[in-house]
Amino acid sequence: MTAETITTAADIRINARWVIPIEPARVILENHAIILQGSRMLALLPQDEADRDYRARETIDLPDHVVMPGLINMHGHAAMSLFRGMADDLPLMAWLNDHIWPAEHQFIGEQFIADGTQLAMAEMLRTGTTTFSDMYFFPELVAQAAHDVGMRAQVCFPLIDFPTAWGSGPEEYLRKGADLIEAWKDDEYITPAIGPHAPYTVSDGPLGDALALSEATGARIQIHLHETAFEVADAVEKFGQRPTGRIEEKGLLGPRTQCVHMTQIDDSDIERLTTSGAHVIHCPESNLKLASGFCPVQKLIDQGINVAIGTDGAASNNDLDLFGELRSAAMVAKAVAGDAAALSAHQALAMATINGARALGREHDLGSLVPGKLADIIAIDLSDPFLQPVYDPASHLVYSNHARAVSHSWIHGVPQLQEGKLTRIDVADLMLRVNDWRDRIRQYQAQ
Ligand SMILES: [Zn+2]
């Protein structure tokens, strides 16, 4: 038998100093190779075994790097990146009523969405995210923008009681949303979903229609839930029950539901999450900045609830760096639990990968480096002084990581970031358009 007959031809071989596969949990492999074939991962094995078994068309050596699955940012409003830093230091309702909603009324249109979404994708790709969830106006443009770049996205169409630039009201949103689901339902990059804004902005009728659409199509539902103490008190006054109670009563709390925020929760809310199998999307920095409250992450994990993580929009964060978000999540979880062992580094990394994949219902394809899964992979260069010395790369990724250390990424086997440079977004051209928006928004603010 010749060497030719015993080796397998592959497209890309990545030689990594460390690999954190996420599954199995809490494992760190050293000097392993990852073999990619087309859009999928073919193998993960020691480098000397890879020398013997595989011939790759291209080999990438990452001698100071940790390689792991791409991050999944489970909640955001991508185009709001154009509002980054426009209005800060305000409580949620004043921030929305006096700043965000008027500015949205003035500026939201097709070009704003296209440019803002591309700005957000550039930032997310630079900081290790390969899949993001979006909930914003003109979702058909967001889906197209993500697809054109080759980024994976769950695109939730917005559902809200009042008219916006995207439509006249719930009836039109639901009709356009059904078209979105039909158009993208079989796409490998885009997962269309339903985004009722929040219990306090969507009335019973449209909530029921959202559920019917989810049941007919299998589309997931993402909703802002229990964001503030005001929301909970308001619901108790208006409906005689807590927001989770009303959402459960309407049939919307189930394994296809992603509940974003979940601060101000008591044991009855936790019980509803446990029995329904709904997912929690934790957005600690947005909750901190808007002083919304704290999500008891460790308590939820201990109850077996799947907790994923999101940045929320850049208007309330103000960045889309998911590694930074993990650091905040770990710190807040420890403070809230009164326990330094709460939300360990490995648990935090799982939150940003496999738990996100579970919330999307795509855990068989995404969220860990297991042969057969889609090749959504990132590398982080640990050679800089701010990441030295290395005793435990998982610790650095959560507690010490500097987002700029993300050096490489592949989505669907396609290179997106190489040596820190984006391969599929023209950043210079994007910056011209972003500066133009800044000038227009500044002029409006000055009026
Ligand atoms: Zn949000």
Short mmCIF file of C-alpha atoms and ligand atoms in Angstrom, two decimals:
data_model
loop_
_atom_site.label_atom_id
_atom_site.label_comp_id
_atom_site.label_asym_id
_atom_site.label_seq_id
_atom_site.Cartn_x
_atom_site.Cartn_y
_atom_site.Cartn_z
CA MET A 1 0.00 0.00 0.00
CA THR A 2 1.43 3.44 -0.91
CA ALA A 3 1.12 6.62 1.09
CA GLU A 4 -1.24 7.92 -1.59
CA THR A 5 -3.83 5.29 -0.82
CA ILE A 6 -3.88 5.70 2.93
CA THR A 7 -4.11 9.49 3.18
CA THR A 8 -7.31 11.46 2.75
CA ALA A 9 -7.35 14.61 0.65
CA ALA A 10 -8.71 17.69 2.45
CA ASP A 11 -9.08 21.40 1.75
CA ILE A 12 -7.63 23.12 4.80
CA ARG A 13 -5.51 21.98 7.74
CA ILE A 14 -5.20 24.26 10.78
CA ASN A 15 -2.32 23.46 13.17
CA ALA A 16 -3.18 24.91 16.57
CA ARG A 17 -1.15 25.25 19.77
CA TRP A 18 -4.37 24.83 21.75
CA VAL A 19 -7.87 23.72 20.81
CA ILE A 20 -10.94 24.23 23.01
CA PRO A 21 -13.57 22.04 21.31
CA ILE A 22 -16.34 22.94 23.86
CA GLU A 23 -17.64 19.38 23.44
CA PRO A 24 -16.55 17.45 25.42
CA ALA A 25 -16.76 20.12 28.11
CA ARG A 26 -13.74 21.59 29.95
CA VAL A 27 -11.22 20.01 27.57
CA ILE A 28 -8.12 21.76 26.20
CA LEU A 29 -6.15 19.91 23.53
CA GLU A 30 -2.52 20.75 22.70
CA ASN A 31 -0.80 20.62 19.30
CA HIS A 32 -3.81 19.30 17.44
CA ALA A 33 -4.84 19.75 13.81
CA ILE A 34 -8.29 20.59 12.49
CA ILE A 35 -9.08 19.29 9.02
CA LEU A 36 -11.72 21.04 6.89
CA GLN A 37 -13.44 19.65 3.82
CA GLY A 38 -15.73 22.08 2.03
CA SER A 39 -18.14 23.63 4.52
CA ARG A 40 -17.58 21.02 7.24
CA MET A 41 -15.04 19.83 9.75
CA LEU A 42 -13.63 16.46 8.78
CA ALA A 43 -11.34 15.68 11.72
CA LEU A 44 -9.70 16.91 14.92
CA LEU A 45 -6.59 14.94 15.86
CA PRO A 46 -2.97 15.18 17.12
CA GLN A 47 -0.67 16.82 14.55
CA ASP A 48 1.54 13.75 14.09
CA GLU A 49 -1.52 11.63 13.27
CA ALA A 50 -2.69 14.32 10.83
CA ASP A 51 0.74 14.12 9.07
CA ARG A 52 0.11 10.43 8.52
CA ASP A 53 -3.59 10.49 7.58
CA TYR A 54 -4.35 13.71 5.66
CA ARG A 55 -3.07 15.71 2.70
CA ALA A 56 -4.45 19.26 2.76
CA ARG A 57 -4.49 21.73 -0.11
CA GLU A 58 -3.61 24.52 2.33
CA THR A 59 -2.01 24.40 5.79
CA ILE A 60 -2.28 27.24 8.31
CA ASP A 61 0.15 27.21 11.24
CA LEU A 62 -1.11 28.89 14.42
CA PRO A 63 1.74 28.21 16.90
CA ASP A 64 0.67 30.76 19.55
CA HIS A 65 -3.05 30.48 19.10
CA VAL A 66 -6.09 28.93 20.70
CA VAL A 67 -8.68 27.65 18.22
CA MET A 68 -12.33 27.22 19.13
CA PRO A 69 -15.81 27.30 17.60
CA GLY A 70 -16.99 30.70 16.35
CA LEU A 71 -18.96 32.74 18.88
CA ILE A 72 -22.75 33.04 18.68
CA ASN A 73 -24.12 36.45 19.62
CA MET A 74 -27.73 35.62 20.41
CA HIS A 75 -29.23 39.10 20.72
CA GLY A 76 -28.73 42.41 18.99
CA HIS A 77 -30.02 45.14 16.75
CA ALA A 78 -27.17 45.31 14.25
CA ALA A 79 -27.97 48.51 12.38
CA MET A 80 -28.18 50.42 15.68
CA SER A 81 -24.38 50.43 15.55
CA LEU A 82 -24.84 53.74 13.70
CA PHE A 83 -26.31 55.13 16.97
CA ARG A 84 -23.29 54.01 19.02
CA GLY A 85 -22.49 56.66 21.64
CA MET A 86 -25.35 58.93 20.53
CA ALA A 87 -27.22 58.90 23.86
CA ASP A 88 -25.72 57.48 27.04
CA ASP A 89 -26.25 57.59 30.80
CA LEU A 90 -30.06 57.38 30.60
CA PRO A 91 -32.63 54.93 32.05
CA LEU A 92 -34.36 52.58 29.57
CA MET A 93 -37.68 54.39 29.04
CA ALA A 94 -36.14 57.89 28.76
CA TRP A 95 -33.46 56.47 26.47
CA LEU A 96 -36.10 54.87 24.21
CA ASN A 97 -38.77 57.62 24.30
CA ASP A 98 -36.55 60.71 24.06
CA HIS A 99 -33.63 59.47 21.96
CA ILE A 100 -33.77 56.11 20.22
CA TRP A 101 -37.36 56.07 18.95
CA PRO A 102 -37.26 59.70 17.60
CA ALA A 103 -33.90 59.04 15.88
CA GLU A 104 -35.23 55.80 14.41
CA HIS A 105 -38.29 57.66 13.13
CA GLN A 106 -36.00 60.18 11.44
CA PHE A 107 -33.36 57.89 9.91
CA ILE A 108 -34.48 54.28 9.51
CA GLY A 109 -34.65 53.31 5.85
CA GLU A 110 -33.09 50.81 3.49
CA GLN A 111 -29.64 52.46 3.26
CA PHE A 112 -29.39 52.96 7.04
CA ILE A 113 -30.11 49.27 7.59
CA ALA A 114 -27.64 48.13 4.92
CA ASP A 115 -24.79 50.34 6.19
CA GLY A 116 -25.49 49.84 9.91
CA THR A 117 -25.71 46.05 9.56
CA GLN A 118 -22.42 45.94 7.66
CA LEU A 119 -20.74 48.04 10.36
CA ALA A 120 -22.01 45.62 13.01
CA MET A 121 -20.86 42.58 11.04
CA ALA A 122 -17.37 44.06 10.59
CA GLU A 123 -17.08 44.53 14.37
CA MET A 124 -18.51 41.09 15.18
CA LEU A 125 -16.19 39.31 12.72
CA ARG A 126 -13.17 41.19 14.07
CA THR A 127 -14.02 40.07 17.62
CA GLY A 128 -14.75 36.38 16.99
CA THR A 129 -18.48 36.17 16.31
CA THR A 130 -19.50 33.95 13.38
CA THR A 131 -23.28 33.76 14.02
CA PHE A 132 -25.50 36.58 15.25
CA SER A 133 -29.15 37.09 16.00
CA ASP A 134 -30.81 40.27 14.83
CA MET A 135 -34.14 41.93 15.60
CA TYR A 136 -34.68 45.09 13.61
CA PHE A 137 -36.57 46.80 10.81
CA PHE A 138 -36.20 45.69 7.16
CA PRO A 139 -35.13 42.15 8.18
CA GLU A 140 -35.15 41.11 4.50
CA LEU A 141 -32.21 43.52 3.99
CA VAL A 142 -30.41 42.21 7.09
CA ALA A 143 -30.80 38.64 5.80
CA GLN A 144 -29.44 39.62 2.39
CA ALA A 145 -26.53 41.61 3.91
CA ALA A 146 -25.47 38.69 6.14
CA HIS A 147 -25.84 36.22 3.29
CA ASP A 148 -23.76 38.41 0.94
CA VAL A 149 -20.90 38.59 3.47
CA GLY A 150 -21.25 34.90 4.36
CA MET A 151 -22.08 35.38 8.03
CA ARG A 152 -24.61 33.17 9.76
CA ALA A 153 -27.62 34.96 11.23
CA GLN A 154 -30.94 34.36 12.90
CA VAL A 155 -33.01 37.24 11.49
CA CYS A 156 -36.07 38.03 13.62
CA PHE A 157 -38.68 40.22 11.97
CA PRO A 158 -39.98 42.89 14.36
CA LEU A 159 -43.54 42.74 15.66
CA ILE A 160 -44.79 45.76 17.60
CA ASP A 161 -48.20 47.44 18.06
CA PHE A 162 -47.31 50.77 16.43
CA PRO A 163 -46.35 51.83 12.89
CA THR A 164 -42.66 52.09 11.92
CA ALA A 165 -40.61 52.72 8.78
CA TRP A 166 -41.05 49.01 7.97
CA GLY A 167 -44.85 48.87 8.09
CA SER A 168 -48.19 50.21 9.27
CA GLY A 169 -48.74 47.82 12.18
CA PRO A 170 -48.94 44.17 13.32
CA GLU A 171 -50.93 42.96 10.32
CA GLU A 172 -48.35 44.19 7.82
CA TYR A 173 -45.39 43.02 9.97
CA LEU A 174 -46.87 39.52 10.20
CA ARG A 175 -47.55 39.38 6.45
CA LYS A 176 -44.02 40.56 5.58
CA GLY A 177 -42.61 38.29 8.28
CA ALA A 178 -44.34 35.23 6.81
CA ASP A 179 -42.77 36.15 3.43
CA LEU A 180 -39.34 36.41 5.11
CA ILE A 181 -39.71 32.94 6.63
CA GLU A 182 -40.82 31.49 3.30
CA ALA A 183 -37.94 33.15 1.40
CA TRP A 184 -35.14 32.00 3.72
CA LYS A 185 -36.43 28.81 5.35
CA ASP A 186 -34.01 26.46 3.56
CA ASP A 187 -30.93 28.69 3.62
CA GLU A 188 -27.75 27.43 5.30
CA TYR A 189 -26.65 30.87 6.52
CA ILE A 190 -29.93 32.59 7.37
CA THR A 191 -32.50 31.37 9.90
CA PRO A 192 -35.64 33.52 9.81
CA ALA A 193 -37.47 34.00 13.13
CA ILE A 194 -40.25 35.97 14.81
CA GLY A 195 -39.42 38.96 17.02
CA PRO A 196 -42.32 40.27 19.11
CA HIS A 197 -40.61 43.29 20.71
CA ALA A 198 -41.79 42.87 24.33
CA PRO A 199 -44.94 42.05 26.31
CA TYR A 200 -45.52 45.77 26.95
CA THR A 201 -45.42 46.72 23.24
CA VAL A 202 -47.34 43.78 21.68
CA SER A 203 -51.00 43.12 22.52
CA ASP A 204 -52.73 39.76 22.82
CA GLY A 205 -53.96 39.52 19.20
CA PRO A 206 -50.55 39.83 17.50
CA LEU A 207 -48.97 37.60 20.19
CA GLY A 208 -51.47 34.88 19.24
CA ASP A 209 -50.70 35.40 15.54
CA ALA A 210 -46.96 35.12 16.27
CA LEU A 211 -47.55 31.79 18.00
CA ALA A 212 -49.67 30.50 15.09
CA LEU A 213 -46.92 31.47 12.62
CA SER A 214 -44.28 29.74 14.78
CA GLU A 215 -46.39 26.57 14.98
CA ALA A 216 -47.02 26.55 11.23
CA THR A 217 -43.39 27.14 10.20
CA GLY A 218 -41.23 25.98 13.12
CA ALA A 219 -39.72 29.48 13.30
CA ARG A 220 -38.26 30.50 16.63
CA ILE A 221 -39.61 33.37 18.73
CA GLN A 222 -37.28 35.90 20.33
CA ILE A 223 -38.78 38.40 22.79
CA HIS A 224 -37.40 41.00 25.23
CA LEU A 225 -38.76 39.73 28.56
CA HIS A 226 -38.37 40.95 32.13
CA GLU A 227 -35.93 43.67 31.14
CA THR A 228 -36.77 46.06 34.00
CA ALA A 229 -38.61 46.23 37.34
CA PHE A 230 -40.98 48.73 35.69
CA GLU A 231 -42.01 46.15 33.07
CA VAL A 232 -42.85 43.59 35.75
CA ALA A 233 -44.78 46.04 37.95
CA ASP A 234 -46.65 47.42 34.92
CA ALA A 235 -47.71 43.92 33.81
CA VAL A 236 -48.92 43.01 37.29
CA GLU A 237 -51.01 46.20 37.36
CA LYS A 238 -52.43 45.88 33.80
CA PHE A 239 -52.83 42.12 33.43
CA GLY A 240 -52.78 40.93 37.02
CA GLN A 241 -49.76 38.73 36.35
CA ARG A 242 -46.01 38.79 35.76
CA PRO A 243 -44.80 39.02 32.11
CA THR A 244 -43.67 35.36 32.04
CA GLY A 245 -47.13 34.36 33.32
CA ARG A 246 -48.90 36.22 30.51
CA ILE A 247 -46.50 34.94 27.85
CA GLU A 248 -46.98 31.38 29.14
CA GLU A 249 -50.76 31.79 29.19
CA LYS A 250 -50.68 32.91 25.53
CA GLY A 251 -48.76 29.72 24.72
CA LEU A 252 -45.58 31.54 23.73
CA LEU A 253 -43.25 30.00 26.31
CA GLY A 254 -41.76 26.81 24.86
CA PRO A 255 -38.57 25.18 23.52
CA ARG A 256 -38.69 27.45 20.43
CA THR A 257 -38.74 30.61 22.58
CA GLN A 258 -35.70 32.77 23.38
CA CYS A 259 -36.29 35.11 26.34
CA VAL A 260 -33.93 38.08 26.23
CA HIS A 261 -32.75 39.76 29.49
CA MET A 262 -34.74 38.00 32.29
CA THR A 263 -33.74 40.28 35.14
CA GLN A 264 -36.12 40.79 38.09
CA ILE A 265 -37.12 37.12 38.13
CA ASP A 266 -38.49 35.16 41.05
CA ASP A 267 -38.99 31.44 41.67
CA SER A 268 -42.31 31.39 39.77
CA ASP A 269 -40.54 32.75 36.65
CA ILE A 270 -37.77 30.15 37.00
CA GLU A 271 -40.39 27.42 37.34
CA ARG A 272 -42.07 28.57 34.10
CA LEU A 273 -38.72 28.55 32.27
CA THR A 274 -37.88 25.07 33.56
CA THR A 275 -41.19 23.45 32.66
CA SER A 276 -41.47 25.15 29.25
CA GLY A 277 -37.91 24.48 28.03
CA ALA A 278 -37.58 28.12 26.93
CA HIS A 279 -34.07 29.58 26.48
CA VAL A 280 -32.64 32.63 28.25
CA ILE A 281 -30.47 35.14 26.38
CA HIS A 282 -28.33 37.00 28.89
CA CYS A 283 -27.20 40.56 27.97
CA PRO A 284 -25.23 41.68 31.03
CA GLU A 285 -23.61 44.87 29.68
CA SER A 286 -26.88 46.31 28.35
CA ASN A 287 -28.54 45.46 31.69
CA LEU A 288 -25.70 47.14 33.58
CA LYS A 289 -25.58 50.26 31.40
CA LEU A 290 -29.35 50.83 31.51
CA ALA A 291 -29.43 49.85 35.21
CA SER A 292 -32.11 47.30 34.32
CA GLY A 293 -31.15 44.68 36.88
CA PHE A 294 -29.38 41.34 37.13
CA CYS A 295 -30.08 37.96 35.61
CA PRO A 296 -29.27 35.19 38.14
CA VAL A 297 -27.30 33.15 35.60
CA GLN A 298 -25.83 30.51 37.91
CA LYS A 299 -29.24 29.82 39.48
CA LEU A 300 -30.75 29.31 36.00
CA ILE A 301 -27.91 27.00 34.92
CA ASP A 302 -28.30 24.98 38.13
CA GLN A 303 -31.99 24.50 37.25
CA GLY A 304 -31.02 23.09 33.84
CA ILE A 305 -32.16 26.14 31.87
CA ASN A 306 -30.18 26.83 28.69
CA VAL A 307 -28.55 30.27 28.99
CA ALA A 308 -26.95 31.84 25.90
CA ILE A 309 -25.44 35.32 25.62
CA GLY A 310 -25.90 38.45 23.53
CA THR A 311 -24.50 41.96 23.38
CA ASP A 312 -27.78 43.73 22.58
CA GLY A 313 -27.44 46.71 20.20
CA ALA A 314 -24.39 48.98 20.19
CA ALA A 315 -26.61 51.88 21.30
CA SER A 316 -26.96 50.29 24.75
CA ASN A 317 -23.66 48.42 25.22
CA ASN A 318 -21.72 50.14 23.37
CA ASP A 319 -19.79 47.40 21.58
CA LEU A 320 -20.46 44.00 20.00
CA ASP A 321 -17.37 42.30 21.45
CA LEU A 322 -18.71 38.99 22.77
CA PHE A 323 -15.48 38.08 24.59
CA GLY A 324 -15.81 41.33 26.55
CA GLU A 325 -19.43 40.39 27.22
CA LEU A 326 -18.31 37.02 28.63
CA ARG A 327 -15.94 38.78 31.01
CA SER A 328 -18.77 41.00 32.25
CA ALA A 329 -21.10 37.98 32.49
CA ALA A 330 -18.62 36.03 34.61
CA MET A 331 -17.99 38.99 36.92
CA VAL A 332 -21.69 39.80 37.36
CA ALA A 333 -22.63 36.14 37.88
CA LYS A 334 -20.13 35.85 40.73
CA ALA A 335 -21.31 39.08 42.37
CA VAL A 336 -25.01 38.14 42.02
CA ALA A 337 -24.47 34.60 43.34
CA GLY A 338 -22.11 35.80 46.09
CA ASP A 339 -19.86 32.99 44.95
CA ALA A 340 -16.51 33.33 43.12
CA ALA A 341 -17.03 29.83 41.68
CA ALA A 342 -20.21 30.93 39.81
CA LEU A 343 -20.05 30.91 35.98
CA SER A 344 -16.57 29.45 35.47
CA ALA A 345 -14.48 30.31 32.40
CA HIS A 346 -15.49 27.05 30.67
CA GLN A 347 -19.19 27.62 31.46
CA ALA A 348 -18.91 31.14 30.04
CA LEU A 349 -17.32 29.84 26.81
CA ALA A 350 -20.12 27.28 26.47
CA MET A 351 -22.67 30.07 26.87
CA ALA A 352 -21.22 31.87 23.82
CA THR A 353 -21.03 28.72 21.65
CA ILE A 354 -22.97 25.49 22.22
CA ASN A 355 -25.70 27.14 24.35
CA GLY A 356 -26.30 29.66 21.55
CA ALA A 357 -26.51 26.77 19.07
CA ARG A 358 -29.10 25.07 21.32
CA ALA A 359 -31.21 28.23 21.49
CA LEU A 360 -31.14 28.30 17.68
CA GLY A 361 -32.03 24.59 17.50
CA ARG A 362 -28.79 23.99 15.55
CA GLU A 363 -26.65 22.19 18.13
CA HIS A 364 -26.03 19.27 15.72
CA ASP A 365 -24.35 21.69 13.26
CA LEU A 366 -22.88 24.57 15.30
CA GLY A 367 -21.33 25.47 18.64
CA SER A 368 -18.50 22.95 19.07
CA LEU A 369 -15.54 21.49 17.19
CA VAL A 370 -16.87 18.02 16.52
CA PRO A 371 -16.13 16.29 13.18
CA GLY A 372 -19.14 16.49 10.89
CA LYS A 373 -20.26 19.90 12.17
CA LEU A 374 -20.10 23.04 10.03
CA ALA A 375 -16.67 24.68 9.88
CA ASP A 376 -17.35 27.88 11.88
CA ILE A 377 -14.00 28.35 13.60
CA ILE A 378 -11.99 31.17 15.18
CA ALA A 379 -8.39 31.57 16.34
CA ILE A 380 -7.06 33.89 19.03
CA ASP A 381 -3.37 34.84 19.11
CA LEU A 382 -2.08 34.65 22.69
CA SER A 383 1.49 35.81 21.91
CA ASP A 384 1.06 39.46 22.98
CA PRO A 385 2.37 40.57 26.39
CA PHE A 386 -1.16 41.29 27.66
CA LEU A 387 -1.95 37.58 27.28
CA GLN A 388 1.29 36.22 28.74
CA PRO A 389 2.19 33.96 30.42
CA VAL A 390 -0.29 31.23 29.46
CA TYR A 391 -1.19 28.68 32.13
CA ASP A 392 -4.78 28.14 31.02
CA PRO A 393 -5.99 29.51 27.66
CA ALA A 394 -9.67 29.22 28.73
CA SER A 395 -8.95 31.60 31.60
CA HIS A 396 -7.37 34.16 29.22
CA LEU A 397 -10.30 34.01 26.80
CA VAL A 398 -12.76 35.00 29.52
CA TYR A 399 -10.79 37.02 32.06
CA SER A 400 -7.88 38.55 30.10
CA ASN A 401 -8.82 38.50 26.47
CA HIS A 402 -8.29 41.56 24.38
CA ALA A 403 -10.75 41.43 21.47
CA ARG A 404 -8.06 42.47 18.99
CA ALA A 405 -6.25 39.19 19.61
CA VAL A 406 -8.82 37.38 17.45
CA SER A 407 -6.73 36.70 14.35
CA HIS A 408 -8.60 34.24 12.11
CA SER A 409 -12.07 33.01 11.39
CA TRP A 410 -13.82 30.69 8.98
CA ILE A 411 -17.55 30.42 8.42
CA HIS A 412 -18.87 27.47 6.41
CA GLY A 413 -15.20 26.71 5.68
CA VAL A 414 -14.72 30.14 4.06
CA PRO A 415 -12.03 32.48 5.46
CA GLN A 416 -13.56 35.65 6.93
CA LEU A 417 -10.67 36.97 9.00
CA GLN A 418 -7.01 36.31 8.14
CA GLU A 419 -4.21 37.77 10.30
CA GLY A 420 -6.75 40.22 11.72
CA LYS A 421 -7.92 41.45 8.29
CA LEU A 422 -11.50 41.08 7.04
CA THR A 423 -11.60 39.28 3.70
CA ARG A 424 -15.15 40.05 2.58
CA ILE A 425 -15.95 43.57 3.83
CA ASP A 426 -14.31 46.66 2.29
CA VAL A 427 -13.64 48.55 5.52
CA ALA A 428 -12.37 51.78 3.86
CA ASP A 429 -15.54 52.07 1.79
CA LEU A 430 -17.71 51.21 4.81
CA MET A 431 -16.04 53.97 6.87
CA LEU A 432 -16.93 56.61 4.25
CA ARG A 433 -20.62 55.64 4.54
CA VAL A 434 -20.47 55.51 8.36
CA ASN A 435 -18.93 59.01 8.52
CA ASP A 436 -21.68 60.30 6.27
CA TRP A 437 -24.33 58.92 8.69
CA ARG A 438 -22.48 60.45 11.65
CA ASP A 439 -22.62 63.89 10.00
CA ARG A 440 -26.34 63.60 9.25
CA ILE A 441 -27.22 62.36 12.75
CA ARG A 442 -25.11 65.10 14.36
CA GLN A 443 -26.88 67.73 12.31
CA TYR A 444 -30.26 66.35 13.43
CA GLN A 445 -29.16 66.34 17.09
CA ALA A 446 -28.05 69.97 16.83
CA GLN A 447 -31.51 71.09 15.69
ZN ZN B 1 -32.61 44.29 22.58
#
